[in-house]
Amino acid sequence: MTRYIRHAAVFCALLLVALLVNATRIQVVQAGRYDDNPANRRATIARYDQKRGDILVGGKPVTGSRDTGEQLRYERTYTNGPLYAPVTGFASQVYGTTLLEHSGDAVLSGTDPLLTPFPLWNDLTRAQSPGGNVVTTLNRAAQQAAYEGLGGRKGAVAAVEPSTGRVLALVSSPSYDPAVLSGNSAATERSWARLNSDPDKPMLNRAVRQTYPPGSTFKVVTAAAALDAGVVTDVDKPTDSPDPYTLPGTSTTLTNEGDGCADASLRAAFEWSCNTVFAKLGVDVGVADMAATAEDFGFNDAGLRIPFSVAPSTFDTSVDKAQLALSSIGQYNTRATPLQMAMVAAAVANGGQVRPPYLVERTTTDDGDTVSTSGSRPVRQAMHPATAVRMKELMEDVVTEGTGTNAAIPGATVGGKTGTAQHGLGNSGTPYAWFVSWAQGERDLEPKVAVAVVVEDASADRGDITGGGVAAPIARAVMEAVLGS
């Protein structure tokens, strides 16, 4: 009898060993395959089983979490969703994450190992830390001013702090409410289809993901290149610039919207945005130096992130002289995002230095303890400091005496540049209205804000005055909001 009991015990022990071996095989050897299996919903259920961390603007959350009581328990909510959508993006149970919701997902979802002092213990117990927070650099008043200034018209606004690169406003219009994509119902699918089929493209982030011909606002870059290269040594000396100007190697002539541009000085040409002067200056500088200056400002940089990616602004380096002339007035293949043009204005305001823009000040735990900060960022010299001083003077003249008077702020020093960018077949499209600027308060030791505004459907007359009439008031409102903060 004892022998039978011993055999049964050995058999049971073998079964136990086999069970343990199989469990080890499943949980260790094949764990990855089971985790990645589309039929495995445990990870998805766990992801939405707790509240998601928040994105903060001015110390206040612009996101939240709603308890649905369903299997995927918590659903993302947004405060003033359309206002902050170009920053937050969306966090959807069906369509994933975008923008800050995507780049900050590890912190917001609680999976970042830096959120807990004992990450190995969490791995063993499969516990998850509460979602942390992402603190942005945005200025609430500036964001609101930019959004209201566009008033639903197609366009975008970007504002940065010149001395640091902190992004103060990032607005794209028309916008959308990310909350309609948060859940997993049929209504979410209908909203997704509607937004993607909308010809106005409300989910397109025009401030950082759309490039436009910058038009005459690019003359800031051309003027800086001409001064740095020594092509212009005296901003008040007449230039050898015929009006009209025949593009090199062609019979095509370039003209101006107004009179008085023939042989105009750089100061006068910048103030009244003479196309003929700047087209010839670009040719005189040459493609190599023009491209080098443009790239120092940030053009042709495919790696810019804030922390989500920014579409590269481009200056064509393989052009003939006629094409270079057009490129130097912000046409032909020259393209820029509003954020890039805000960087151009910021470089002028910051003594010629370009500070890489960034949108996240720091990340924190749910209790507010700092997890990470933005850290130090490299500085690039876009132009000589002496050139930046002269460029500041030229931009101030545009606001005090030229085409940008609508951007003037009483008691503040403001510099700006208007622009009208032609586009479409035969330049038949309604010109884009541009304005780039910077502002320094009466008591400020340095400029506090640089802004770029583009309005796609300006519905105004052609010419640089369009940027001054349509886009400049929006820029002024944003600058006033920052100076008044």
Coordinates of C-alpha atoms in Angstrom, one line a residue, residues 197-365:
S197 CA -13.5 64.7 -44.3
D198 CA -13.9 68.4 -43.4
P199 CA -12.3 70.4 -46.2
D200 CA -11.1 73.0 -43.7
K201 CA -9.0 70.4 -42.0
P202 CA -9.6 71.3 -38.3
M203 CA -7.2 68.7 -37.0
L204 CA -4.3 70.1 -39.0
N205 CA -2.0 71.9 -36.7
R206 CA -1.3 74.9 -38.9
A207 CA 1.1 76.5 -36.4
V208 CA 3.7 73.7 -36.6
R209 CA 2.6 71.1 -39.2
Q210 CA 1.7 73.4 -42.1
T211 CA 4.3 75.4 -44.1
Y212 CA 3.4 78.5 -46.1
P213 CA 5.3 80.8 -48.5
P214 CA 6.4 83.4 -46.0
G215 CA 6.3 86.3 -48.5
S216 CA 7.8 89.6 -47.4
T217 CA 8.3 88.5 -43.8
F218 CA 11.3 86.5 -45.2
K219 CA 12.9 89.8 -46.0
V220 CA 14.1 89.8 -42.4
V221 CA 16.3 86.9 -43.3
T222 CA 17.5 88.5 -46.6
A223 CA 18.3 91.8 -44.9
A224 CA 20.3 90.0 -42.2
A225 CA 22.2 88.0 -44.9
A226 CA 23.0 91.1 -46.8
L227 CA 24.3 92.9 -43.7
D228 CA 26.3 89.9 -42.5
A229 CA 27.9 89.4 -46.0
G230 CA 28.8 93.1 -46.3
V231 CA 26.7 93.5 -49.4
V232 CA 25.0 96.4 -47.5
T233 CA 27.2 98.4 -45.2
D234 CA 25.0 101.5 -44.7
V235 CA 21.3 101.0 -44.3
D236 CA 20.6 104.5 -45.4
K237 CA 22.7 104.4 -48.6
P238 CA 20.9 104.0 -51.9
T239 CA 21.1 100.5 -53.4
D240 CA 21.6 99.8 -57.1
S241 CA 18.2 98.3 -57.5
P242 CA 16.2 99.1 -60.7
D243 CA 12.4 99.2 -60.7
P244 CA 11.1 97.1 -62.4
Y245 CA 13.8 94.4 -61.9
T246 CA 14.5 91.9 -64.6
L247 CA 15.1 88.4 -63.1
P248 CA 18.6 87.3 -64.1
G249 CA 18.7 85.1 -67.2
T250 CA 15.0 85.8 -68.0
S251 CA 12.8 88.4 -69.6
T252 CA 10.5 88.3 -66.5
T253 CA 10.2 91.6 -64.6
L254 CA 9.5 92.0 -60.9
T255 CA 7.6 95.1 -59.8
N256 CA 6.4 96.6 -56.5
E257 CA 3.0 97.5 -55.1
G258 CA 4.0 101.1 -54.6
D259 CA 6.3 103.8 -55.9
G260 CA 9.7 105.0 -54.7
C261 CA 11.6 101.6 -54.7
A262 CA 14.1 102.4 -57.4
D263 CA 17.5 102.4 -55.8
A264 CA 15.9 102.6 -52.4
S265 CA 18.1 102.3 -49.3
L266 CA 17.7 99.2 -47.2
R267 CA 15.9 101.1 -44.5
A268 CA 13.3 102.5 -47.0
A269 CA 13.0 99.2 -48.8
F270 CA 12.4 97.3 -45.6
E271 CA 9.9 99.9 -44.3
W272 CA 7.9 99.8 -47.5
S273 CA 8.7 96.2 -48.5
C274 CA 10.2 96.8 -51.9
N275 CA 10.3 93.4 -53.8
T276 CA 12.8 94.6 -56.4
V277 CA 15.4 95.7 -53.8
F278 CA 15.3 92.4 -51.8
A279 CA 15.2 90.2 -54.9
K280 CA 18.4 91.8 -56.2
L281 CA 20.0 91.7 -52.7
G282 CA 19.4 88.0 -52.5
V283 CA 21.2 87.5 -55.9
D284 CA 24.1 89.7 -54.8
V285 CA 24.5 87.8 -51.6
G286 CA 24.5 84.5 -53.5
V287 CA 22.8 81.2 -52.8
A288 CA 25.5 79.8 -50.5
D289 CA 25.4 82.7 -48.0
M290 CA 21.6 83.1 -48.3
A291 CA 21.1 79.4 -47.5
A292 CA 23.6 79.5 -44.7
T293 CA 21.8 82.4 -43.0
A294 CA 18.4 80.8 -43.5
E295 CA 19.7 77.6 -42.0
D296 CA 21.2 79.5 -39.0
F297 CA 17.6 80.9 -38.4
G298 CA 16.3 77.3 -38.4
F299 CA 15.3 76.6 -42.0
N300 CA 16.0 73.1 -43.5
D301 CA 16.0 71.6 -40.0
A302 CA 14.1 68.3 -40.1
G303 CA 14.8 67.5 -36.4
L304 CA 13.0 70.3 -34.6
R305 CA 10.8 69.0 -31.8
I306 CA 8.9 71.0 -29.1
P307 CA 8.6 68.0 -27.9
F308 CA 6.4 66.8 -30.7
S309 CA 7.7 67.2 -34.2
V310 CA 7.6 70.3 -36.3
A311 CA 7.4 70.3 -40.1
P312 CA 10.7 71.5 -41.5
S313 CA 10.7 75.0 -43.0
T314 CA 12.7 75.0 -46.3
F315 CA 15.0 77.3 -48.3
D316 CA 15.9 75.7 -51.6
T317 CA 19.7 75.5 -52.0
S318 CA 19.7 74.3 -55.6
V319 CA 18.3 77.3 -57.5
D320 CA 19.5 79.5 -60.3
K321 CA 19.7 83.3 -59.9
A322 CA 16.2 84.0 -61.0
Q323 CA 14.8 81.4 -58.6
L324 CA 17.1 82.8 -55.9
A325 CA 15.7 86.3 -56.4
L326 CA 12.1 85.0 -55.9
S327 CA 13.3 82.8 -52.9
S328 CA 14.8 85.9 -51.3
I329 CA 11.3 87.6 -51.1
G330 CA 9.7 84.5 -49.6
Q331 CA 8.3 83.0 -52.8
Y332 CA 9.3 80.2 -55.2
N333 CA 10.1 77.1 -53.0
T334 CA 10.7 79.0 -49.7
R335 CA 8.3 77.6 -47.1
A336 CA 7.9 78.3 -43.4
T337 CA 5.7 77.3 -40.4
P338 CA 4.4 80.1 -38.2
L339 CA 6.6 78.8 -35.4
Q340 CA 9.7 79.2 -37.6
M341 CA 8.8 82.8 -38.5
A342 CA 8.3 83.5 -34.8
M343 CA 11.8 82.2 -34.3
V344 CA 13.1 84.6 -37.0
A345 CA 11.5 87.6 -35.1
A346 CA 12.8 86.2 -31.8
A347 CA 16.4 86.0 -33.2
V348 CA 16.3 89.7 -34.1
A349 CA 14.9 90.6 -30.6
N350 CA 17.5 88.4 -28.9
G351 CA 20.7 89.9 -30.3
G352 CA 20.9 87.5 -33.2
Q353 CA 20.7 84.4 -31.1
V354 CA 18.2 81.6 -31.8
R355 CA 16.9 79.8 -28.8
P356 CA 15.3 76.4 -29.8
P357 CA 11.5 76.6 -28.9
Y358 CA 10.1 74.3 -26.3
L359 CA 6.6 73.7 -25.0
V360 CA 7.0 71.6 -21.8
E361 CA 8.5 73.4 -18.7
R362 CA 8.6 70.3 -16.6
T363 CA 6.8 67.0 -15.8
T364 CA 5.6 66.1 -12.3
T365 CA 4.1 63.3 -10.2

